[in-house]
Coordinates of C-alpha atoms and ligand atoms in Angstrom, one line a residue:
M635 CA 57.2 -8.4 -10.9
V636 CA 58.1 -11.7 -12.6
I637 CA 61.8 -12.6 -13.7
G638 CA 61.9 -15.1 -16.4
A639 CA 59.6 -16.0 -19.3
G640 CA 59.8 -19.6 -19.4
V641 CA 56.8 -21.8 -19.1
V642 CA 56.8 -21.4 -15.3
G643 CA 57.2 -17.5 -15.4
L644 CA 54.6 -17.3 -17.9
A645 CA 52.0 -19.5 -16.1
I646 CA 52.6 -17.3 -13.0
A647 CA 52.2 -14.1 -14.9
R648 CA 48.9 -15.3 -16.4
Q649 CA 47.8 -16.3 -13.0
L650 CA 48.5 -13.0 -11.2
A651 CA 47.3 -11.0 -14.2
Q652 CA 44.0 -12.7 -14.1
R653 CA 43.6 -11.6 -10.5
H654 CA 45.5 -8.4 -10.3
G655 CA 45.9 -7.0 -13.6
G656 CA 49.3 -5.3 -14.1
V657 CA 52.2 -7.7 -14.0
F658 CA 55.7 -6.9 -15.3
V659 CA 57.7 -9.8 -16.8
L660 CA 61.4 -9.1 -17.4
E661 CA 63.2 -11.7 -19.7
K662 CA 66.7 -11.4 -21.0
H663 CA 66.2 -13.2 -24.3
R664 CA 64.1 -11.6 -27.2
K665 CA 61.2 -13.9 -26.7
F666 CA 59.7 -16.3 -24.2
G667 CA 61.1 -20.0 -23.8
Q668 CA 64.6 -19.8 -25.2
E669 CA 66.2 -22.0 -22.3
T670 CA 64.9 -25.1 -20.5
S671 CA 61.2 -24.6 -21.5
S672 CA 61.8 -25.4 -25.1
R673 CA 64.7 -28.1 -24.6
N674 CA 62.7 -30.8 -22.9
S675 CA 60.6 -34.1 -23.7
E676 CA 57.3 -32.2 -23.6
V677 CA 55.8 -35.0 -21.7
I678 CA 52.8 -34.4 -19.4
H679 CA 54.1 -36.5 -16.5
S680 CA 51.6 -38.6 -14.5
G681 CA 53.3 -38.1 -11.2
I682 CA 54.5 -41.5 -10.4
Y683 CA 58.0 -41.6 -8.9
Y684 CA 58.1 -38.4 -6.7
P685 CA 58.1 -38.8 -2.9
K686 CA 54.6 -38.7 -1.5
G687 CA 53.7 -35.2 -0.3
S688 CA 56.7 -33.5 -2.0
L689 CA 56.0 -30.5 -4.0
K690 CA 56.9 -32.4 -7.1
A691 CA 54.3 -35.1 -6.6
R692 CA 51.5 -32.6 -5.5
L693 CA 52.1 -30.1 -8.2
C694 CA 52.6 -32.6 -10.9
L695 CA 49.3 -34.2 -10.2
R696 CA 47.3 -31.1 -9.8
G697 CA 49.3 -29.4 -12.7
R698 CA 48.4 -32.4 -15.0
H699 CA 44.8 -32.0 -14.6
M700 CA 44.9 -28.3 -15.2
L701 CA 47.2 -28.7 -18.1
Y702 CA 44.9 -31.0 -19.9
D703 CA 41.8 -28.9 -19.0
Y704 CA 43.7 -25.9 -20.5
C705 CA 45.0 -27.5 -23.6
R706 CA 41.5 -28.6 -24.3
Q707 CA 39.9 -25.3 -23.6
K708 CA 42.4 -23.2 -25.6
E709 CA 43.2 -25.9 -28.3
I710 CA 46.6 -26.2 -27.7
L711 CA 48.1 -29.3 -29.4
H712 CA 48.6 -32.3 -27.2
R713 CA 47.8 -36.0 -26.9
Q714 CA 47.1 -38.3 -24.1
C715 CA 49.1 -41.1 -25.6
G716 CA 50.0 -43.2 -22.5
K717 CA 53.1 -44.4 -21.0
F718 CA 54.6 -47.9 -20.7
I719 CA 57.3 -48.8 -18.2
I720 CA 58.9 -52.0 -19.7
A721 CA 60.5 -54.8 -17.4
T722 CA 63.0 -56.8 -19.5
N723 CA 63.9 -59.2 -16.8
Q724 CA 62.6 -60.9 -13.6
E725 CA 64.1 -58.3 -11.4
E726 CA 62.8 -55.4 -13.1
S727 CA 59.4 -57.1 -13.3
L728 CA 59.4 -57.2 -9.4
Q729 CA 60.0 -53.6 -9.4
L730 CA 57.0 -52.6 -11.4
E731 CA 54.9 -53.5 -8.5
S732 CA 56.7 -51.0 -6.1
I733 CA 56.4 -48.3 -8.9
L734 CA 52.5 -49.0 -8.9
E735 CA 52.4 -48.8 -5.3
Q736 CA 54.4 -45.5 -5.2
A737 CA 52.0 -44.1 -7.9
R738 CA 49.0 -45.0 -5.9
R739 CA 50.3 -43.3 -2.7
N740 CA 50.7 -40.2 -4.8
G741 CA 47.2 -40.4 -5.9
V742 CA 47.8 -41.2 -9.5
E743 CA 44.4 -42.6 -10.7
S744 CA 45.6 -45.0 -13.4
G745 CA 48.2 -47.6 -13.6
R746 CA 47.8 -51.3 -14.7
I747 CA 50.4 -54.0 -15.0
L748 CA 50.3 -55.8 -18.3
D749 CA 51.8 -59.3 -19.3
R750 CA 53.8 -59.7 -22.5
S751 CA 51.0 -60.4 -24.7
E752 CA 49.0 -57.4 -23.4
L753 CA 51.9 -55.3 -24.1
Q754 CA 52.4 -56.7 -27.6
Q755 CA 48.8 -55.8 -28.4
H756 CA 49.5 -52.1 -27.8
E757 CA 53.0 -51.8 -28.8
P758 CA 53.9 -54.7 -31.0
H759 CA 57.5 -53.7 -31.8
V760 CA 58.5 -53.2 -28.0
E761 CA 60.1 -56.1 -26.2
G762 CA 59.5 -56.8 -22.5
C763 CA 58.4 -59.5 -20.2
R764 CA 56.0 -57.2 -18.4
A765 CA 55.0 -53.6 -18.4
L766 CA 53.3 -51.1 -16.4
Y767 CA 50.9 -48.8 -18.2
F768 CA 49.6 -45.2 -17.3
D769 CA 47.0 -43.7 -19.6
T770 CA 47.3 -40.4 -17.9
S771 CA 50.6 -39.5 -19.5
G772 CA 50.8 -37.4 -22.6
I773 CA 52.8 -34.9 -24.7
V774 CA 52.1 -31.3 -25.2
D775 CA 53.3 -28.7 -27.8
S776 CA 55.4 -26.5 -25.4
H777 CA 55.7 -23.6 -27.7
G778 CA 52.0 -23.4 -28.2
L779 CA 51.5 -23.6 -24.5
M780 CA 53.8 -20.8 -23.9
K781 CA 52.4 -18.6 -26.6
Q782 CA 48.9 -19.1 -25.1
L783 CA 50.1 -18.4 -21.7
E784 CA 51.8 -15.3 -22.8
T785 CA 48.8 -14.1 -24.8
D786 CA 46.3 -14.8 -21.8
A787 CA 48.7 -12.9 -19.6
V788 CA 49.0 -10.0 -21.9
L789 CA 45.2 -9.7 -22.3
Q790 CA 44.8 -9.4 -18.7
G791 CA 47.1 -6.7 -18.4
A792 CA 50.5 -8.0 -18.1
E793 CA 53.4 -6.4 -19.8
M794 CA 56.3 -8.4 -21.4
A795 CA 59.7 -6.7 -21.4
Y796 CA 62.0 -8.8 -23.6
E797 CA 65.8 -8.2 -23.9
S798 CA 65.7 -7.0 -20.4
Q799 CA 68.1 -8.7 -18.0
V800 CA 67.8 -8.2 -14.3
T801 CA 71.4 -7.3 -13.2
G802 CA 70.5 -6.0 -9.4
I803 CA 67.8 -6.2 -6.7
R804 CA 68.0 -4.1 -3.6
K805 CA 65.4 -4.4 -0.5
I806 CA 63.9 -0.9 0.2
D807 CA 61.1 0.2 2.3
G808 CA 57.8 -1.5 1.0
G809 CA 59.4 -3.4 -1.7
Y810 CA 62.5 -3.7 -4.1
E811 CA 64.5 -1.7 -6.4
V812 CA 65.4 -3.7 -9.4
T813 CA 68.2 -2.8 -11.8
V814 CA 67.5 -3.9 -15.6
A815 CA 69.9 -3.8 -18.6
D816 CA 68.4 -3.4 -21.9
A817 CA 69.5 -2.3 -25.3
S818 CA 69.5 1.3 -24.2
G819 CA 71.5 0.8 -21.1
E820 CA 70.4 0.4 -17.6
F821 CA 67.3 1.4 -15.7
V822 CA 66.0 1.0 -12.1
F823 CA 62.4 0.5 -11.1
T824 CA 60.6 -0.3 -7.9
T825 CA 58.1 -3.0 -7.2
A826 CA 56.3 -4.5 -4.0
A827 CA 56.7 -8.1 -5.1
V828 CA 59.3 -10.1 -6.9
V829 CA 58.8 -13.6 -8.3
N830 CA 62.1 -15.1 -9.3
A831 CA 61.2 -17.7 -12.0
A832 CA 64.8 -17.4 -13.6
G833 CA 65.2 -21.1 -14.1
L834 CA 69.1 -21.8 -14.5
G835 CA 69.5 -18.3 -13.2
A836 CA 67.3 -18.6 -10.2
Y837 CA 70.2 -18.9 -7.6
E838 CA 72.0 -16.0 -9.1
V839 CA 68.9 -13.9 -8.9
S840 CA 68.2 -14.9 -5.3
S841 CA 71.8 -14.0 -4.4
M842 CA 71.5 -10.5 -6.1
A843 CA 68.8 -9.8 -3.8
G844 CA 71.1 -10.8 -0.7
M845 CA 69.9 -14.4 -0.1
D846 CA 73.2 -16.0 -0.9
D847 CA 71.9 -19.4 0.5
P848 CA 74.2 -22.5 -0.2
F849 CA 70.9 -24.5 0.0
Y850 CA 69.6 -22.7 -3.2
R851 CA 72.8 -23.3 -5.1
L852 CA 72.0 -24.9 -8.5
Y853 CA 74.0 -27.6 -10.4
F854 CA 73.4 -27.9 -14.1
W855 CA 72.9 -31.4 -15.6
K856 CA 72.7 -31.7 -19.3
G857 CA 70.1 -34.1 -20.9
Q858 CA 71.1 -35.0 -24.4
Y859 CA 68.7 -36.6 -27.1
W860 CA 69.2 -38.7 -30.2
A861 CA 66.5 -38.9 -32.9
V862 CA 65.2 -42.2 -34.4
G863 CA 65.5 -42.2 -38.2
N864 CA 65.2 -44.4 -41.1
G865 CA 61.5 -44.6 -41.0
K866 CA 61.5 -46.4 -37.5
H867 CA 59.9 -43.6 -35.7
K868 CA 56.7 -45.2 -36.8
L869 CA 57.2 -48.2 -34.8
I870 CA 55.9 -46.8 -31.5
D871 CA 52.8 -45.0 -30.5
S872 CA 53.2 -44.1 -26.9
L873 CA 55.9 -43.0 -24.4
I874 CA 58.2 -46.0 -23.6
Y875 CA 60.4 -46.0 -20.5
P876 CA 62.8 -48.5 -18.9
V877 CA 62.4 -49.3 -15.1
P878 CA 64.5 -46.6 -13.5
Q879 CA 67.8 -47.8 -12.1
A880 CA 68.5 -47.0 -8.3
K881 CA 70.4 -43.5 -7.7
L882 CA 69.8 -42.4 -11.4
T883 CA 69.6 -38.7 -11.9
G884 CA 67.0 -39.0 -14.7
L885 CA 64.4 -41.6 -15.4
G886 CA 66.9 -43.5 -17.8
I887 CA 67.0 -43.1 -21.4
H888 CA 63.4 -43.5 -22.8
A889 CA 61.8 -43.0 -26.2
T890 CA 59.4 -40.0 -26.3
I891 CA 57.0 -39.4 -29.3
D892 CA 56.4 -35.8 -30.4
L893 CA 53.2 -34.3 -32.1
N894 CA 54.7 -34.5 -35.4
G895 CA 55.3 -38.3 -35.2
G896 CA 58.9 -38.1 -34.5
V897 CA 60.6 -40.3 -31.8
K898 CA 63.6 -39.3 -29.7
L899 CA 65.7 -41.2 -27.3
G900 CA 66.8 -39.4 -24.1
P901 CA 67.5 -37.5 -22.1
D902 CA 70.7 -38.8 -20.4
A903 CA 72.1 -36.9 -17.4
V904 CA 75.6 -35.4 -17.9
Y905 CA 76.9 -33.3 -14.9
L906 CA 78.4 -29.9 -16.1
D907 CA 81.2 -29.3 -14.0
G908 CA 81.8 -25.8 -15.2
G909 CA 78.7 -24.6 -14.0
K910 CA 77.6 -23.1 -17.4
P911 CA 74.9 -24.3 -19.6
D912 CA 76.1 -26.3 -22.7
Y913 CA 73.7 -27.5 -25.4
S914 CA 76.0 -29.5 -27.5
V915 CA 75.2 -33.1 -28.2
D916 CA 78.4 -35.2 -28.0
P917 CA 78.6 -37.1 -31.4
N918 CA 80.2 -40.1 -29.7
S919 CA 77.5 -40.6 -27.3
G920 CA 75.2 -42.5 -29.8
P921 CA 76.4 -46.0 -28.9
D922 CA 75.3 -45.4 -25.2
F923 CA 71.8 -44.4 -26.3
Y924 CA 71.6 -47.5 -28.7
K925 CA 72.6 -49.7 -26.0
A926 CA 70.2 -48.4 -23.5
A927 CA 67.3 -48.2 -25.9
S928 CA 67.8 -51.4 -27.8
R929 CA 67.0 -53.4 -24.7
F930 CA 63.3 -52.6 -25.1
L931 CA 63.3 -51.4 -28.8
P932 CA 64.9 -54.4 -30.5
F933 CA 64.2 -53.0 -33.9
L934 CA 66.8 -50.2 -33.5
D935 CA 70.1 -50.3 -35.4
P936 CA 72.9 -48.0 -34.6
D937 CA 72.8 -46.1 -37.6
D938 CA 69.1 -45.3 -37.0
L939 CA 70.1 -42.6 -34.7
H940 CA 71.3 -38.9 -35.1
P941 CA 72.1 -36.2 -32.7
D942 CA 69.1 -34.1 -31.8
Q943 CA 68.9 -31.4 -29.1
A944 CA 70.1 -31.2 -25.6
G945 CA 68.5 -29.2 -22.5
V946 CA 70.0 -28.5 -19.0
R947 CA 68.4 -29.2 -15.9
P948 CA 68.6 -26.9 -12.9
K949 CA 69.2 -29.4 -10.2
L950 CA 69.7 -28.7 -6.4
Q951 CA 72.0 -31.7 -6.0
K952 CA 75.4 -32.5 -7.5
P953 CA 76.6 -36.0 -8.1
G954 CA 76.0 -38.5 -5.2
D955 CA 73.6 -36.1 -3.4
A956 CA 70.1 -37.2 -2.4
V957 CA 67.4 -36.1 -4.7
R958 CA 65.9 -32.7 -3.7
D959 CA 62.4 -31.2 -4.1
F960 CA 61.4 -27.9 -5.8
I961 CA 61.9 -24.8 -3.7
I962 CA 59.0 -22.5 -3.9
R963 CA 59.2 -20.1 -1.1
E964 CA 58.0 -16.8 0.1
E965 CA 60.9 -15.1 1.8
S966 CA 59.2 -13.0 4.6
D967 CA 60.9 -15.1 7.4
R968 CA 64.4 -14.0 6.2
G969 CA 63.6 -10.3 5.7
F970 CA 62.3 -10.3 2.1
P971 CA 58.5 -10.0 2.2
G972 CA 56.8 -10.3 -1.1
F973 CA 60.0 -12.0 -2.6
I974 CA 59.2 -15.5 -4.0
N975 CA 62.1 -17.9 -4.9
L976 CA 61.5 -20.8 -7.2
V977 CA 64.7 -22.7 -7.4
G978 CA 65.4 -26.1 -8.8
I979 CA 62.4 -26.3 -11.2
E980 CA 63.4 -29.2 -13.2
S981 CA 61.1 -31.9 -14.3
P982 CA 58.1 -32.0 -13.9
G983 CA 58.1 -28.3 -14.1
L984 CA 56.4 -28.1 -17.5
T985 CA 53.6 -30.4 -16.4
A986 CA 53.2 -28.5 -13.1
C987 CA 53.4 -25.0 -14.5
L988 CA 49.8 -24.1 -13.9
A989 CA 49.7 -25.5 -10.4
I990 CA 53.0 -23.5 -9.7
G991 CA 51.1 -20.4 -10.8
E992 CA 48.2 -21.1 -8.6
M993 CA 50.6 -21.6 -5.7
V994 CA 52.6 -18.6 -6.1
E995 CA 49.4 -16.6 -6.2
G996 CA 48.4 -18.2 -2.9
L997 CA 51.9 -17.3 -1.3
L998 CA 51.5 -13.8 -2.4
K999 CA 48.0 -13.4 -1.0
E1000 CA 49.2 -14.9 2.5
E1001 CA 52.0 -12.4 2.6
G1002 CA 49.2 -9.7 2.0
Ligands
LIG1031 C1 66.3 -32.4 -20.8 C2 65.1 -32.1 -20.0 C3 63.8 -32.8 -20.2 C4 62.7 -32.4 -19.4 N1 61.5 -32.9 -19.8 C5 60.4 -32.7 -19.2 C6 59.2 -33.2 -19.4 O1 59.1 -34.1 -20.3 N2 58.0 -32.8 -18.7 C7 58.0 -31.9 -17.8 O2 57.0 -31.8 -17.1 N3 59.4 -31.2 -17.5 C8 60.4 -31.6 -18.1 N4 61.6 -30.9 -17.9 C9 61.5 -29.8 -17.0 C10 61.0 -28.5 -17.5 O3 61.5 -28.3 -18.9 C11 61.4 -27.4 -16.7 O4 60.8 -27.7 -15.5 C12 60.5 -26.1 -17.1 O5 60.9 -25.7 -18.4 C13 61.2 -24.9 -16.3 O6 60.7 -23.6 -16.7 P1 61.1 -22.4 -16.2 O7 60.2 -21.3 -16.6 O8 61.4 -22.4 -14.7 O9 62.6 -22.2 -16.6 P2 63.2 -21.7 -18.1 O10 62.5 -22.2 -19.2 O11 64.8 -21.9 -18.1 O12 63.0 -20.0 -18.0 C14 63.6 -19.1 -17.1 C15 63.8 -17.9 -17.9 O13 64.4 -17.0 -17.1 C16 65.1 -16.2 -17.8 N5 66.1 -15.5 -17.0 C17 67.3 -16.0 -16.1 N6 68.0 -15.1 -15.5 C18 67.5 -13.9 -15.9 C19 67.7 -12.5 -15.5 N7 68.7 -12.2 -14.7 N8 66.9 -11.5 -16.0 C20 66.0 -11.8 -16.9 N9 65.6 -13.1 -17.4 C21 66.3 -14.1 -16.9 C22 65.9 -17.0 -18.7 O14 66.4 -16.4 -20.0 C23 64.7 -18.0 -19.0 O15 63.9 -17.7 -20.2 C24 62.8 -31.2 -18.6 C25 64.0 -30.5 -18.4 C26 65.2 -30.9 -19.0 C27 66.3 -30.0 -19.0

């Protein structure tokens, strides 16, 4: 049984259904992808920045290859548009070298430093003294991807239960008793295995089962976007990022293109103190976005920007803490065999979803 029909839960359901047929997916909303999976940048990441050997680095790289193949095979809209990291001064220019080294350590195959004139040949409206270019980055239609994953899973025997919220989990002999609330009330069923892919609700679900581990505690960080209007979205054709600042909780406000030719700036990183998701965009945050992006997009004027959407990252760290890796863990060693927790699946979770599905299947096989 899989809890959560975001892109990760759906990719896991597809993988398990392909190998073992019957899989049950429980989702509290009326359709898939109503939370983080539909509120992100839709970028297929190259896997540049994550620490070597981390799950984020490994699953991003493997997931990227799998995702491009899957998109080509199933005709899911995507574009390998490439990504530029722009240095605007000498200090940032030096940092490009260490980002390239980190990318190579992670096994990212592309990556090339361009001088100003080469940058201008590719992106004539972008300002920078040097840039790092990765042709492996791209964008994907996340809704189309989720629709296809759901279709594949169902065709292989998975059952989707929408408007079905998991409210309790109890360990019993040989498995778990799961309590579910739906429109008709509450019902209970038993299952040998539970995969917790509940995104923002993953800590709550693991706690329900009795694993109230402070190490799994999630902290919510909002990422807001502002869209670029007044026809200026036509002025870039790739993903344009700044050099990340030390201790940053995201990659810095960058410009992403979408498959309809739109451009949005963001996401920023706002810690949500109350521990509840909040999808509002602060109407007063525009000047911060303008200030950050106009350093490398000099054609922008403040009134070109209008508030767009926001998403919420389920992070394992609060402000000031060191960056943490994904937790993807089979919990036999603490007395919960066949229970897999996926906690802190922030970026690059969309890119990595197919590789995560493969990993979860492997963990369940090992557990036997
Ligand atoms: C601002 C932002 C930008 C991002 N940009 C990128 C990007 O460009 N590229 C990239 O690779 N990644 C990106 N990410 C990360 C990516 O979006 C996530 O890693 C991914 O969507 C996580 O998918 P998920 O299925 O784990 O979570 P979700 O999509 O949140 O799905 C979890 C599901 O579980 C359900 N659920 C929760 N509790 C229960 C319960 N008790 N019972 C039943 N159902 C339950 C929820 O309703 C939800 O549908 C970004 C994230 C954010 C916030």
